[in-house]
CSV table of C-alpha atoms and ligand atoms in Angstrom, one decimal:
chain,number,residue,atom,x,y,z
A,1,MET,CA,20.9,-12.1,16.7
A,2,ASN,CA,18.4,-9.2,17.9
A,3,GLU,CA,15.4,-7.8,16.6
A,4,GLU,CA,16.5,-4.7,15.1
A,5,ASN,CA,19.7,-6.7,13.7
A,6,LEU,CA,17.3,-9.2,11.8
A,7,PHE,CA,15.6,-6.2,10.5
A,8,GLN,CA,18.7,-4.7,9.4
A,9,GLN,CA,19.7,-7.6,7.3
A,10,ILE,CA,16.0,-8.4,5.9
A,11,SER,CA,16.4,-5.0,4.5
A,12,GLU,CA,19.9,-5.1,3.1
A,13,ALA,CA,19.0,-8.5,1.4
A,14,VAL,CA,16.1,-6.4,-0.1
A,15,VAL,CA,18.4,-4.0,-1.3
A,16,GLU,CA,20.7,-6.7,-2.4
A,17,MET,CA,18.0,-9.0,-4.3
A,18,GLU,CA,19.2,-12.1,-1.9
A,19,ASP,CA,16.0,-14.1,-2.7
A,20,GLU,CA,17.1,-16.8,-0.5
A,21,ILE,CA,18.6,-14.8,2.2
A,22,VAL,CA,15.1,-12.9,2.7
A,23,GLU,CA,13.0,-16.5,2.7
A,24,GLU,CA,15.5,-17.8,5.6
A,25,LEU,CA,15.6,-14.7,7.6
A,26,CYS,CA,11.6,-13.7,7.1
A,27,ASN,CA,11.3,-17.9,8.5
A,28,LYS,CA,13.9,-16.7,11.6
A,29,SER,CA,12.0,-13.9,12.3
A,30,LEU,CA,8.8,-16.2,12.7
A,31,GLU,CA,10.8,-19.0,14.8
A,32,LEU,CA,11.5,-15.8,16.9
A,33,SER,CA,7.8,-15.0,17.3
A,34,ILE,CA,8.2,-11.9,16.0
A,35,PRO,CA,5.0,-10.0,14.7
A,36,ALA,CA,5.0,-10.7,11.3
A,37,GLU,CA,3.4,-6.6,10.5
A,38,LYS,CA,6.8,-5.6,12.3
A,39,THR,CA,8.7,-7.6,10.3
A,40,ILE,CA,7.4,-6.0,7.0
A,41,THR,CA,7.2,-2.6,7.7
A,42,LYS,CA,10.8,-2.7,9.6
A,43,GLY,CA,12.4,-5.0,7.2
A,44,LEU,CA,10.8,-5.6,4.0
A,45,VAL,CA,9.5,-2.1,3.7
A,46,ALA,CA,12.9,-0.4,5.2
A,47,GLY,CA,14.5,-1.8,2.4
A,48,MET,CA,12.2,-0.8,-0.2
A,49,ASP,CA,12.4,2.8,1.2
A,50,ARG,CA,16.1,2.4,0.4
A,51,VAL,CA,16.2,0.8,-3.1
A,52,GLY,CA,13.9,4.3,-3.9
A,53,GLN,CA,16.7,6.4,-2.5
A,54,LEU,CA,19.2,4.2,-4.4
A,55,TYR,CA,16.9,4.7,-7.6
A,56,GLU,CA,17.0,8.4,-7.1
A,57,GLU,CA,20.4,9.0,-6.6
A,58,GLN,CA,21.0,6.8,-10.0
A,59,GLU,CA,22.5,3.9,-8.3
A,60,TYR,CA,19.4,1.7,-9.1
A,61,PHE,CA,17.9,1.6,-12.4
A,62,LEU,CA,14.4,-0.3,-13.4
A,63,PRO,CA,15.6,-3.5,-13.7
A,64,GLU,CA,17.3,-3.4,-10.4
A,65,VAL,CA,14.0,-1.7,-8.7
A,66,LEU,CA,12.0,-4.6,-10.3
A,67,THR,CA,13.9,-7.3,-8.9
A,68,CYS,CA,14.5,-5.7,-5.2
A,69,SER,CA,10.5,-5.5,-5.4
A,70,ASP,CA,10.3,-9.2,-6.3
A,71,THR,CA,12.7,-10.1,-3.4
A,72,LEU,CA,10.3,-8.3,-1.0
A,73,ASN,CA,7.4,-10.1,-2.8
A,74,ILE,CA,9.0,-13.3,-1.2
A,75,GLY,CA,9.1,-12.1,2.1
A,76,LEU,CA,5.4,-10.8,1.6
A,77,ASP,CA,4.4,-14.7,0.8
A,78,ILE,CA,6.2,-15.8,3.8
A,79,LEU,CA,4.9,-13.5,6.5
A,80,LYS,CA,1.2,-12.3,4.9
A,81,PRO,CA,-0.2,-15.8,6.5
A,82,HIS,CA,1.0,-15.1,9.8
A,83,ILE,CA,-0.4,-11.7,10.4
A,84,ARG,CA,-2.7,-11.5,13.1
A,85,THR,CA,-6.3,-11.5,11.8
A,86,GLU,CA,-9.3,-10.1,13.6
A,87,VAL,CA,-12.7,-11.1,12.3
A,88,SER,CA,-15.9,-8.9,12.4
A,89,ASP,CA,-19.6,-9.9,12.1
A,90,ASN,CA,-20.2,-6.7,10.1
A,91,PRO,CA,-17.2,-5.9,8.7
A,92,ILE,CA,-16.5,-2.1,7.2
A,93,LYS,CA,-16.3,-2.6,3.1
A,94,VAL,CA,-13.1,-1.0,1.5
A,95,VAL,CA,-12.7,-0.8,-2.7
A,96,ILE,CA,-8.9,0.2,-3.2
A,97,GLY,CA,-7.0,0.3,-6.5
A,98,VAL,CA,-4.1,1.9,-8.0
A,99,VAL,CA,-5.1,5.1,-10.0
A,100,GLU,CA,-5.4,4.7,-14.0
A,101,GLY,CA,-2.0,5.2,-15.7
A,102,ASP,CA,-0.1,3.9,-12.7
A,103,THR,CA,1.3,0.2,-12.3
A,104,HIS,CA,3.0,1.0,-8.9
A,105,ASP,CA,1.5,-1.4,-6.7
A,106,ILE,CA,3.5,-2.3,-3.9
A,107,GLY,CA,2.2,0.3,-1.1
A,108,LYS,CA,-1.4,-0.5,-2.2
A,109,ASN,CA,-0.5,-4.1,-1.4
A,110,LEU,CA,0.4,-3.2,2.1
A,111,VAL,CA,-2.3,-1.0,2.6
A,112,LYS,CA,-4.5,-4.2,1.2
A,113,ILE,CA,-2.9,-6.7,3.6
A,114,MET,CA,-2.8,-4.6,7.0
A,115,THR,CA,-6.6,-3.3,5.8
A,116,GLU,CA,-7.7,-7.3,5.7
A,117,SER,CA,-5.9,-8.4,8.8
A,118,ALA,CA,-7.8,-5.8,10.6
A,119,GLY,CA,-11.2,-7.8,9.8
A,120,ILE,CA,-12.2,-5.6,6.8
A,121,GLU,CA,-13.1,-6.6,3.6
A,122,VAL,CA,-11.4,-5.4,1.1
A,123,TYR,CA,-12.0,-5.6,-2.9
A,124,ASP,CA,-8.9,-5.0,-4.6
A,125,LEU,CA,-9.3,-3.6,-8.1
A,126,GLY,CA,-5.5,-3.8,-8.8
A,127,ARG,CA,-4.0,-1.4,-10.7
A,128,ASP,CA,-4.1,0.8,-13.7
A,129,VAL,CA,-7.8,1.1,-12.9
A,130,PRO,CA,-9.9,3.0,-14.8
A,131,LEU,CA,-11.2,5.7,-13.1
A,132,LYS,CA,-14.9,4.7,-13.3
A,133,ASN,CA,-14.5,1.4,-11.7
A,134,PHE,CA,-14.1,2.7,-8.6
A,135,ILE,CA,-17.3,3.5,-8.2
A,136,THR,CA,-19.2,0.9,-10.2
A,137,VAL,CA,-17.5,-1.7,-7.9
A,138,ALA,CA,-18.1,0.4,-4.5
A,139,GLU,CA,-21.7,0.9,-5.8
A,140,GLU,CA,-22.2,-3.0,-6.4
A,141,VAL,CA,-20.6,-4.1,-3.4
A,142,LYS,CA,-22.3,-1.5,-1.0
A,143,ALA,CA,-18.6,-0.7,0.1
A,144,ASN,CA,-18.1,2.2,2.8
A,145,PHE,CA,-14.7,3.2,1.6
A,146,ILE,CA,-13.1,4.0,-1.5
A,147,CYS,CA,-9.3,3.7,-0.9
A,148,MET,CA,-6.8,4.9,-4.0
A,149,SER,CA,-3.0,4.8,-4.5
A,150,THR,CA,-0.7,6.3,-7.0
A,151,LEU,CA,3.2,6.9,-7.0
A,152,MET,CA,3.1,9.3,-9.7
A,153,THR,CA,2.7,13.0,-10.0
A,154,THR,CA,1.3,12.2,-13.7
A,155,THR,CA,-1.4,10.7,-12.1
A,156,MET,CA,-2.8,11.8,-9.1
A,157,MET,CA,-5.1,14.2,-10.9
A,158,GLY,CA,-7.2,10.9,-11.5
A,159,MET,CA,-8.3,10.9,-7.5
A,160,LYS,CA,-9.7,14.3,-7.9
A,161,THR,CA,-11.6,13.1,-10.8
A,162,VAL,CA,-13.1,10.4,-9.1
A,163,ILE,CA,-14.6,12.8,-6.3
A,164,ASP,CA,-15.9,14.6,-8.7
A,165,MET,CA,-17.7,12.0,-10.4
A,166,LEU,CA,-18.8,11.0,-7.2
A,167,LYS,CA,-20.4,14.5,-6.7
A,168,GLU,CA,-22.0,14.2,-10.2
A,169,TYR,CA,-23.5,11.1,-9.5
A,170,ASN,CA,-25.1,12.9,-5.8
A,171,ILE,CA,-23.6,9.9,-4.2
A,172,ARG,CA,-20.5,11.7,-2.9
A,173,ASP,CA,-21.6,11.3,1.0
A,174,LYS,CA,-21.8,7.6,0.7
A,175,TYR,CA,-18.7,6.8,1.0
A,176,LYS,CA,-15.3,8.1,2.9
A,177,VAL,CA,-12.4,8.6,-0.1
A,178,MET,CA,-9.1,7.7,1.3
A,179,ILE,CA,-5.9,8.6,-0.9
A,180,GLY,CA,-2.3,7.8,-0.5
A,181,GLY,CA,1.2,7.2,-2.2
A,182,GLY,CA,4.5,8.9,-2.5
A,183,PRO,CA,3.2,12.3,-4.1
A,184,ILE,CA,0.1,12.7,-1.9
A,185,SER,CA,-0.2,14.9,1.1
A,186,GLN,CA,-2.7,16.3,3.7
A,187,ARG,CA,-2.4,19.4,1.5
A,188,PHE,CA,-3.6,17.5,-1.7
A,189,ALA,CA,-6.2,15.4,0.3
A,190,ASP,CA,-8.0,19.0,1.1
A,191,GLU,CA,-7.7,20.1,-2.0
A,192,ILE,CA,-9.6,17.5,-3.8
A,193,GLY,CA,-11.9,17.1,-0.9
A,194,ALA,CA,-10.7,13.7,0.5
A,195,ASP,CA,-11.6,12.4,3.7
A,196,ALA,CA,-8.2,11.2,4.6
A,197,TYR,CA,-5.0,10.6,3.7
A,198,THR,CA,-2.4,8.5,5.5
A,199,VAL,CA,1.6,8.3,5.2
A,200,ASP,CA,1.6,4.4,5.7
A,201,ALA,CA,-0.7,1.3,6.0
A,202,ASN,CA,-0.6,1.0,9.5
A,203,GLU,CA,-2.0,4.4,9.8
A,204,ALA,CA,-4.3,4.1,7.0
A,205,VAL,CA,-6.2,1.1,8.7
A,206,LYS,CA,-6.4,3.3,12.0
A,207,ARG,CA,-7.7,6.2,10.2
A,208,ILE,CA,-10.6,3.7,8.4
A,209,LYS,CA,-11.7,2.3,12.0
A,210,LEU,CA,-11.7,5.9,13.3
A,211,LEU,CA,-13.7,7.1,10.5
A,212,ALA,CA,-16.2,4.0,10.5
A,213,GLY,CA,-16.6,5.0,14.3
A,214,ASN,CA,-15.2,1.7,15.2
B,301,B12,C1,9.3,0.0,-7.0
B,301,B12,C2,9.3,1.5,-8.5
B,301,B12,C3,9.0,0.9,-9.1
B,301,B12,C4,8.5,-0.3,-9.6
B,301,B12,C5,7.5,-1.1,-9.3
B,301,B12,C6,6.7,-2.4,-9.2
B,301,B12,C7,5.4,-2.7,-8.6
B,301,B12,N1,4.9,-3.6,-8.8
B,301,B12,O1,5.0,-1.3,-7.5
B,301,B12,C8,8.8,-0.4,-11.5
B,301,B12,C9,10.3,-0.7,-11.6
B,301,B12,C10,8.1,-1.1,-12.3
B,301,B12,C11,8.5,1.2,-11.3
B,301,B12,C12,8.0,1.6,-12.9
B,301,B12,C13,8.1,3.4,-13.4
B,301,B12,N2,8.2,3.9,-12.3
B,301,B12,CO1,8.8,3.5,-10.4
B,301,B12,N3,9.2,3.7,-8.5
B,301,B12,C14,9.4,2.6,-8.0
B,301,B12,C15,9.9,3.4,-6.4
B,301,B12,C16,11.9,2.7,-6.5
B,301,B12,C17,9.7,2.6,-4.9
B,301,B12,C18,8.1,2.6,-4.9
B,301,B12,C19,7.6,1.8,-3.9
B,301,B12,O2,7.5,0.7,-4.3
B,301,B12,N4,8.0,2.0,-2.5
B,301,B12,C20,7.7,1.4,-1.2
B,301,B12,C21,6.3,2.0,-1.0
B,301,B12,C22,5.9,0.6,0.1
B,301,B12,O3,5.5,2.8,-0.5
B,301,B12,P1,4.3,3.5,-1.3
B,301,B12,O4,3.9,2.6,-2.8
B,301,B12,O5,4.8,4.9,-1.0
B,301,B12,O6,3.1,3.0,0.0
B,301,B12,C23,3.2,3.6,1.3
B,301,B12,C24,2.6,4.5,1.4
B,301,B12,O7,2.3,5.6,0.6
B,301,B12,C25,1.1,4.4,1.5
B,301,B12,N5,0.2,4.4,0.7
B,301,B12,C26,0.5,4.1,-0.7
B,301,B12,N6,-1.1,3.6,-1.2
B,301,B12,C27,-1.8,4.3,-0.5
B,301,B12,C28,-3.3,4.3,-0.6
B,301,B12,C29,-4.1,4.9,0.7
B,301,B12,C30,-5.6,4.6,0.6
B,301,B12,C31,-3.5,5.1,1.8
B,301,B12,C32,-4.4,5.4,2.8
B,301,B12,C33,-1.9,5.1,1.8
B,301,B12,C34,-1.7,4.3,1.1
B,301,B12,O8,1.1,3.1,2.5
B,301,B12,C35,2.2,2.5,1.6
B,301,B12,C36,2.7,1.1,2.7
B,301,B12,O9,2.9,1.9,3.8
B,301,B12,C37,10.0,4.7,-6.3
B,301,B12,C38,10.7,6.1,-5.9
B,301,B12,C39,10.5,6.2,-4.8
B,301,B12,N7,11.3,7.0,-3.8
B,301,B12,O10,8.9,6.0,-4.1
B,301,B12,C40,9.5,5.1,-8.2
B,301,B12,C41,8.6,6.1,-8.8
B,301,B12,C42,7.2,6.2,-7.8
B,301,B12,N8,8.8,6.0,-10.4
B,301,B12,C43,8.7,6.1,-10.8
B,301,B12,C44,8.6,6.5,-12.5
B,301,B12,C45,8.7,7.9,-13.4
B,301,B12,C46,8.4,5.1,-13.1
B,301,B12,C47,8.3,5.0,-14.7
B,301,B12,C48,7.2,6.0,-15.3
B,301,B12,C49,9.5,4.7,-15.1
B,301,B12,C50,9.4,4.4,-16.6
B,301,B12,N9,10.4,5.6,-17.0
B,301,B12,O11,8.9,3.6,-17.2
B,301,B12,C51,7.4,3.5,-14.5
B,301,B12,C52,6.0,3.5,-14.1
B,301,B12,C53,5.0,2.9,-15.5
B,301,B12,C54,3.5,3.1,-14.9
B,301,B12,N10,3.1,3.7,-16.2
B,301,B12,O12,3.2,2.6,-13.4
B,301,B12,C55,9.0,7.8,-10.3
B,301,B12,C56,7.6,9.2,-10.1
B,301,B12,C57,7.7,10.2,-10.4
B,301,B12,C58,6.6,10.9,-10.5
B,301,B12,N11,6.3,11.8,-11.6
B,301,B12,O13,5.9,11.1,-9.7
B,301,B12,C59,9.4,7.2,-8.8
B,301,B12,C60,9.0,8.8,-8.0
B,301,B12,C61,11.0,7.5,-9.0
B,301,B12,C62,11.5,8.8,-9.5
B,301,B12,N12,12.0,9.9,-8.4
B,301,B12,O14,11.4,9.2,-10.3
B,301,B12,N13,8.9,2.2,-10.3
């Protein structure tokens, strides 16, 4: 079985909620020495993207979507320990969370996993995070970045509120603010005065390093 074929089968197994097949194929990808990051992006996440389409086409409903995300998490648990991890003496510190009102956390978790594997110190606030907590924790841990995720149009303005609060407290310049998630765009990032937006987790890591001057 070649790589592309394996990714395709993992993606299909996520869509079909086949836990055991995902487990078997993710283990196989490790036996074949395929980098875990690649299997996550091209197999598991590709499958979840397809699930998103099926939900939008009303082929799948919330219970199916939730089961698919459980299947994806089984694969993630197998692959996560095998992501190559860089070590840094003076790590960049990132606070990350999903903004208040939103419980979608698959994308945020991926950004967290990829960021940690790049030797960045990540403080994960979880999902449905009260907006002020982003700032409180960033101040406590002396973070360099505040990263916010949301998948819903109804909660995206929470990101602006956080930036406005930073301005109000005269600490906007202490942090780079990065945002992402389905409805977010570069245009929205510019409008609310965020420092960066990226479309996926791999780009997020590159951008953090770039903005931190590493
Ligand atoms: C999975 C899913 C769910 C799961 C969530 C499971 C979980 N633990 O996350 C469940 C079934 C629970 C769910 C529930 C709901 N959902 Co839902 N869900 C989805 C679905 C199908 C896929 C989202 C997903 O995980 N994608 C895969 C991940 C990997 O992609 P991602 O999150 O975009 O992340 C990548 C990038 O965006 C980026 N990124 C993400 N975050 C960040 C952060 C930073 C800083 C950076 C730089 C980058 C970055 O990197 C990630 C990895 O590469 C989408 C449809 C879709 N097409 O997106 C709907 C969707 C997001 N859901 C939607 C809705 C409405 C809901 C509900 C309100 C439904 C309801 N009536 O109850 C509830 C939410 C309740 C709440 N208050 O939170 C709507 C939102 C519509 C809107 N107005 O914006 C969508 C768009 C579906 C639709 N078309 O209607 N949902």
